[in-house]
PDB file of C-alpha atoms in Angstrom:
ATOM      1  CA  MET A   1     140.958-110.251  10.894  1.00 61.00           C
ATOM      2  CA  GLN A   2     140.020-107.431  13.231  1.00 68.00           C
ATOM      3  CA  HIS A   3     141.467-107.085  16.677  1.00 66.00           C
ATOM      4  CA  ARG A   4     139.178-105.749  19.255  1.00 69.00           C
ATOM      5  CA  ASN A   5     140.528-104.000  22.333  1.00 69.00           C
ATOM      6  CA  THR A   6     138.767-105.349  25.373  1.00 74.00           C
ATOM      7  CA  GLY A   7     139.690-103.160  28.269  1.00 77.00           C
ATOM      8  CA  PHE A   8     138.613-100.038  30.092  1.00 78.00           C
ATOM      9  CA  SER A   9     139.318 -96.645  28.712  1.00 86.00           C
ATOM     10  CA  LEU A  10     140.972 -93.985  30.817  1.00 87.00           C
ATOM     11  CA  ILE A  11     137.711 -92.033  31.029  1.00 90.00           C
ATOM     12  CA  GLU A  12     135.820 -95.076  32.318  1.00 88.00           C
ATOM     13  CA  LEU A  13     138.455 -95.638  35.003  1.00 88.00           C
ATOM     14  CA  MET A  14     138.390 -91.971  36.059  1.00 91.00           C
ATOM     15  CA  VAL A  15     134.575 -91.959  36.325  1.00 91.00           C
ATOM     16  CA  THR A  16     134.677 -95.144  38.404  1.00 91.00           C
ATOM     17  CA  LEU A  17     137.331 -93.703  40.719  1.00 92.00           C
ATOM     18  CA  ALA A  18     135.349 -90.468  41.100  1.00 92.00           C
ATOM     19  CA  LEU A  19     132.236 -92.426  42.082  1.00 92.00           C
ATOM     20  CA  LEU A  20     134.208 -94.481  44.612  1.00 91.00           C
ATOM     21  CA  ALA A  21     135.718 -91.328  46.093  1.00 90.00           C
ATOM     22  CA  LEU A  22     132.245 -89.794  46.395  1.00 89.00           C
ATOM     23  CA  LEU A  23     130.894 -92.864  48.173  1.00 87.00           C
ATOM     24  CA  ALA A  24     133.892 -92.980  50.514  1.00 84.00           C
ATOM     25  CA  SER A  25     133.506 -89.292  51.368  1.00 85.00           C
ATOM     26  CA  MET A  26     129.910 -89.972  52.376  1.00 83.00           C
ATOM     27  CA  ALA A  27     130.716 -93.142  54.349  1.00 80.00           C
ATOM     28  CA  VAL A  28     133.489 -91.709  56.562  1.00 84.00           C
ATOM     29  CA  PRO A  29     131.352 -89.078  58.349  1.00 84.00           C
ATOM     30  CA  PHE A  30     128.593 -91.644  58.785  1.00 85.00           C
ATOM     31  CA  ALA A  31     131.047 -94.095  60.374  1.00 86.00           C
ATOM     32  CA  GLN A  32     132.351 -91.370  62.687  1.00 88.00           C
ATOM     33  CA  LEU A  33     128.795 -90.475  63.700  1.00 90.00           C
ATOM     34  CA  MET A  34     128.012 -94.118  64.446  1.00 92.00           C
ATOM     35  CA  GLN A  35     131.189 -94.425  66.537  1.00 92.00           C
ATOM     36  CA  GLN A  36     130.251 -91.323  68.544  1.00 93.00           C
ATOM     37  CA  ARG A  37     126.726 -92.647  69.113  1.00 95.00           C
ATOM     38  CA  HIS A  38     128.163 -95.948  70.331  1.00 95.00           C
ATOM     39  CA  LYS A  39     130.496 -94.176  72.782  1.00 95.00           C
ATOM     40  CA  GLU A  40     127.624 -92.003  74.010  1.00 96.00           C
ATOM     41  CA  SER A  41     125.548 -95.109  74.637  1.00 96.00           C
ATOM     42  CA  GLU A  42     128.454 -96.648  76.575  1.00 96.00           C
ATOM     43  CA  LEU A  43     128.788 -93.428  78.604  1.00 97.00           C
ATOM     44  CA  ARG A  44     125.074 -93.427  79.483  1.00 97.00           C
ATOM     45  CA  ASP A  45     125.241 -97.079  80.567  1.00 97.00           C
ATOM     46  CA  ALA A  46     128.412 -96.553  82.612  1.00 97.00           C
ATOM     47  CA  LEU A  47     126.981 -93.504  84.392  1.00 97.00           C
ATOM     48  CA  ARG A  48     123.765 -95.396  85.131  1.00 97.00           C
ATOM     49  CA  GLN A  49     125.682 -98.372  86.570  1.00 97.00           C
ATOM     50  CA  ILE A  50     127.991 -96.285  88.749  1.00 97.00           C
ATOM     51  CA  ARG A  51     125.240 -93.991  90.024  1.00 97.00           C
ATOM     52  CA  GLY A  52     123.073 -97.010  90.829  1.00 97.00           C
ATOM     53  CA  ALA A  53     125.962 -98.589  92.730  1.00 97.00           C
ATOM     54  CA  LEU A  54     126.572 -95.345  94.667  1.00 97.00           C
ATOM     55  CA  ASP A  55     122.909 -95.279  95.680  1.00 96.00           C
ATOM     56  CA  ALA A  56     123.008 -98.978  96.651  1.00 96.00           C
ATOM     57  CA  TYR A  57     126.066 -98.310  98.841  1.00 96.00           C
ATOM     58  CA  ARG A  58     124.243 -95.425 100.510  1.00 96.00           C
ATOM     59  CA  GLN A  59     121.222 -97.676 101.075  1.00 96.00           C
ATOM     60  CA  GLY A  60     123.523-100.307 102.610  1.00 94.00           C
ATOM     61  CA  VAL A  61     124.793 -97.685 105.066  1.00 94.00           C
ATOM     62  CA  LYS A  62     121.220 -96.676 105.949  1.00 94.00           C
ATOM     63  CA  GLU A  63     120.272-100.311 106.547  1.00 93.00           C
ATOM     64  CA  GLY A  64     123.319-100.848 108.765  1.00 91.00           C
ATOM     65  CA  ARG A  65     124.940-103.389 106.439  1.00 92.00           C
ATOM     66  CA  VAL A  66     127.915-101.159 105.592  1.00 93.00           C
ATOM     67  CA  GLU A  67     130.010 -99.580 108.308  1.00 91.00           C
ATOM     68  CA  ALA A  68     130.313 -95.795 108.209  1.00 88.00           C
ATOM     69  CA  ALA A  69     131.426 -93.131 110.652  1.00 86.00           C
ATOM     70  CA  ALA A  70     128.680 -91.192 112.411  1.00 85.00           C
ATOM     71  CA  ASP A  71     129.692 -87.928 110.723  1.00 87.00           C
ATOM     72  CA  ALA A  72     130.082 -89.523 107.242  1.00 88.00           C
ATOM     73  CA  SER A  73     127.712 -88.863 104.351  1.00 91.00           C
ATOM     74  CA  GLY A  74     127.121 -92.554 103.770  1.00 92.00           C
ATOM     75  CA  TYR A  75     128.694 -92.580 100.314  1.00 96.00           C
ATOM     76  CA  PRO A  76     131.811 -94.639  99.485  1.00 96.00           C
ATOM     77  CA  PRO A  77     135.280 -93.174 100.026  1.00 95.00           C
ATOM     78  CA  ASN A  78     136.318 -94.093  96.455  1.00 95.00           C
ATOM     79  CA  LEU A  79     135.013 -95.873  93.369  1.00 96.00           C
ATOM     80  CA  ASP A  80     137.109 -99.006  93.853  1.00 96.00           C
ATOM     81  CA  VAL A  81     135.104 -99.936  96.964  1.00 96.00           C
ATOM     82  CA  LEU A  82     132.095-100.563  94.728  1.00 96.00           C
ATOM     83  CA  TRP A  83     133.683-103.516  92.924  1.00 96.00           C
ATOM     84  CA  GLN A  84     136.162-104.663  95.595  1.00 96.00           C
ATOM     85  CA  GLY A  85     133.350-105.017  98.116  1.00 94.00           C
ATOM     86  CA  VAL A  86     132.893-104.142 101.783  1.00 95.00           C
ATOM     87  CA  ALA A  87     132.254-106.338 104.800  1.00 92.00           C
ATOM     88  CA  ASP A  88     128.572-106.994 105.493  1.00 91.00           C
ATOM     89  CA  LYS A  89     128.028-106.092 109.156  1.00 90.00           C
ATOM     90  CA  THR A  90     124.864-108.176 109.367  1.00 88.00           C
ATOM     91  CA  LYS A  91     126.621-111.447 108.465  1.00 88.00           C
ATOM     92  CA  PRO A  92     128.589-113.272 111.165  1.00 87.00           C
ATOM     93  CA  ASP A  93     131.063-114.687 108.609  1.00 88.00           C
ATOM     94  CA  ALA A  94     131.954-111.159 107.425  1.00 77.00           C
ATOM     95  CA  SER A  95     131.086-111.916 103.822  1.00 91.00           C
ATOM     96  CA  LYS A  96     131.392-109.023 101.419  1.00 93.00           C
ATOM     97  CA  LEU A  97     128.787-106.887  99.707  1.00 94.00           C
ATOM     98  CA  TYR A  98     129.587-106.054  96.077  1.00 96.00           C
ATOM     99  CA  PHE A  99     127.886-103.194  94.270  1.00 96.00           C
ATOM    100  CA  LEU A 100     129.502-103.640  90.835  1.00 96.00           C
ATOM    101  CA  ARG A 101     131.053-106.632  89.082  1.00 96.00           C
ATOM    102  CA  ARG A 102     133.596-104.323  87.522  1.00 96.00           C
ATOM    103  CA  LEU A 103     134.029-100.583  87.359  1.00 97.00           C
ATOM    104  CA  PRO A 104     133.231 -99.305  83.850  1.00 97.00           C
ATOM    105  CA  ARG A 105     135.585 -96.882  82.111  1.00 96.00           C
ATOM    106  CA  ASP A 106     134.677 -93.522  80.644  1.00 97.00           C
ATOM    107  CA  PRO A 107     134.609 -94.342  76.901  1.00 96.00           C
ATOM    108  CA  PHE A 108     135.796 -90.826  76.036  1.00 95.00           C
ATOM    109  CA  TYR A 109     138.899 -90.955  78.263  1.00 95.00           C
ATOM    110  CA  PRO A 110     141.954 -90.830  75.970  1.00 93.00           C
ATOM    111  CA  ASP A 111     144.427 -92.968  77.987  1.00 93.00           C
ATOM    112  CA  ALA A 112     143.597 -96.653  77.601  1.00 91.00           C
ATOM    113  CA  ALA A 113     146.268 -97.591  80.172  1.00 94.00           C
ATOM    114  CA  ALA A 114     144.605 -95.640  83.011  1.00 94.00           C
ATOM    115  CA  SER A 115     142.645 -97.548  85.618  1.00 95.00           C
ATOM    116  CA  PRO A 116     138.858 -97.247  85.323  1.00 96.00           C
ATOM    117  CA  ALA A 117     138.626 -95.180  88.530  1.00 95.00           C
ATOM    118  CA  GLU A 118     141.040 -92.594  87.086  1.00 95.00           C
ATOM    119  CA  THR A 119     138.865 -92.023  84.018  1.00 96.00           C
ATOM    120  CA  TRP A 120     136.032 -90.368  85.963  1.00 97.00           C
ATOM    121  CA  GLY A 121     135.661 -86.968  87.553  1.00 95.00           C
ATOM    122  CA  LEU A 122     134.481 -87.257  91.159  1.00 96.00           C
ATOM    123  CA  ARG A 123     132.040 -85.083  93.059  1.00 96.00           C
ATOM    124  CA  SER A 124     131.875 -85.306  96.825  1.00 95.00           C
ATOM    125  CA  TYR A 125     128.712 -84.865  98.844  1.00 94.00           C
ATOM    126  CA  ALA A 126     129.987 -81.525 100.179  1.00 92.00           C
ATOM    127  CA  SER A 127     130.696 -79.965  96.757  1.00 93.00           C
ATOM    128  CA  PRO A 128     128.090 -77.877  94.911  1.00 91.00           C
ATOM    129  CA  PRO A 129     126.576 -79.259  91.679  1.00 86.00           C
ATOM    130  CA  ASP A 130     127.826 -76.357  89.529  1.00 87.00           C
ATOM    131  CA  ALA A 131     131.442 -76.822  90.714  1.00 89.00           C
ATOM    132  CA  PRO A 132     131.997 -80.544  91.357  1.00 92.00           C
ATOM    133  CA  ALA A 133     135.106 -81.385  93.348  1.00 93.00           C
ATOM    134  CA  ALA A 134     136.534 -84.517  94.897  1.00 93.00           C
ATOM    135  CA  GLY A 135     136.475 -84.866  98.656  1.00 92.00           C
ATOM    136  CA  ARG A 136     136.118 -87.423 101.461  1.00 93.00           C
ATOM    137  CA  ASP A 137     133.494 -89.441  99.589  1.00 95.00           C
ATOM    138  CA  VAL A 138     132.100 -90.067  96.103  1.00 95.00           C
ATOM    139  CA  TYR A 139     128.586 -88.690  95.705  1.00 96.00           C
ATOM    140  CA  ASP A 140     128.555 -88.578  91.900  1.00 96.00           C
ATOM    141  CA  VAL A 141     130.753 -89.105  88.842  1.00 96.00           C
ATOM    142  CA  TYR A 142     131.032 -87.232  85.560  1.00 96.00           C
ATOM    143  CA  SER A 143     132.976 -87.526  82.335  1.00 96.00           C
ATOM    144  CA  LEU A 144     136.255 -85.630  82.088  1.00 95.00           C
ATOM    145  CA  SER A 145     135.811 -85.182  78.333  1.00 95.00           C
ATOM    146  CA  PRO A 146     135.699 -81.558  77.129  1.00 94.00           C
ATOM    147  CA  ALA A 147     133.601 -82.606  74.106  1.00 94.00           C
ATOM    148  CA  THR A 148     129.907 -81.995  73.562  1.00 94.00           C
ATOM    149  CA  GLY A 149     127.380 -84.722  72.814  1.00 94.00           C
ATOM    150  CA  LEU A 150     125.200 -85.012  69.741  1.00 91.00           C
ATOM    151  CA  ASN A 151     122.359 -83.577  71.835  1.00 93.00           C
ATOM    152  CA  GLY A 152     124.335 -80.350  72.412  1.00 94.00           C
ATOM    153  CA  VAL A 153     125.032 -81.021  76.105  1.00 95.00           C
ATOM    154  CA  PRO A 154     128.688 -81.319  77.224  1.00 95.00           C
ATOM    155  CA  TYR A 155     129.584 -84.814  78.419  1.00 95.00           C
ATOM    156  CA  ARG A 156     130.665 -83.347  81.779  1.00 94.00           C
ATOM    157  CA  GLN A 157     127.018 -82.428  82.447  1.00 93.00           C
ATOM    158  CA  TRP A 158     125.497 -85.827  81.672  1.00 92.00           C
TER     159      TRP A 158
END
């Protein structure tokens, strides 16, 4: 009677492990690339939402629905006003105007415990575009991330 060994040889196991390692080394960079693309998409959406809300606030000031000082730029004093709402001057019951349901976070901001308003860089109406700085109002927002996007443009310039 002959006994037959039915198992894998050491060489077969090593070849299998080498192939798995090769596949894993190709999958990790792809997964990282997909994660970066997803965060970039979130950043684009968040910037679009906030900038649209800033413009809607400004339009509300122009239409006389939002109270603003005569010497003010017409932009909100901070980002939280956009989701907390402001009194509608045209309504006798002083109902509020809301410009965002919630303030989105910068997906590239490292501290998950920070409030959404803290995750953005702020540019006031009075600051120049090449040197954005916070001031009495919020004219624009930008990412605080020092990283560069897949398109070669730093996230701060999006």
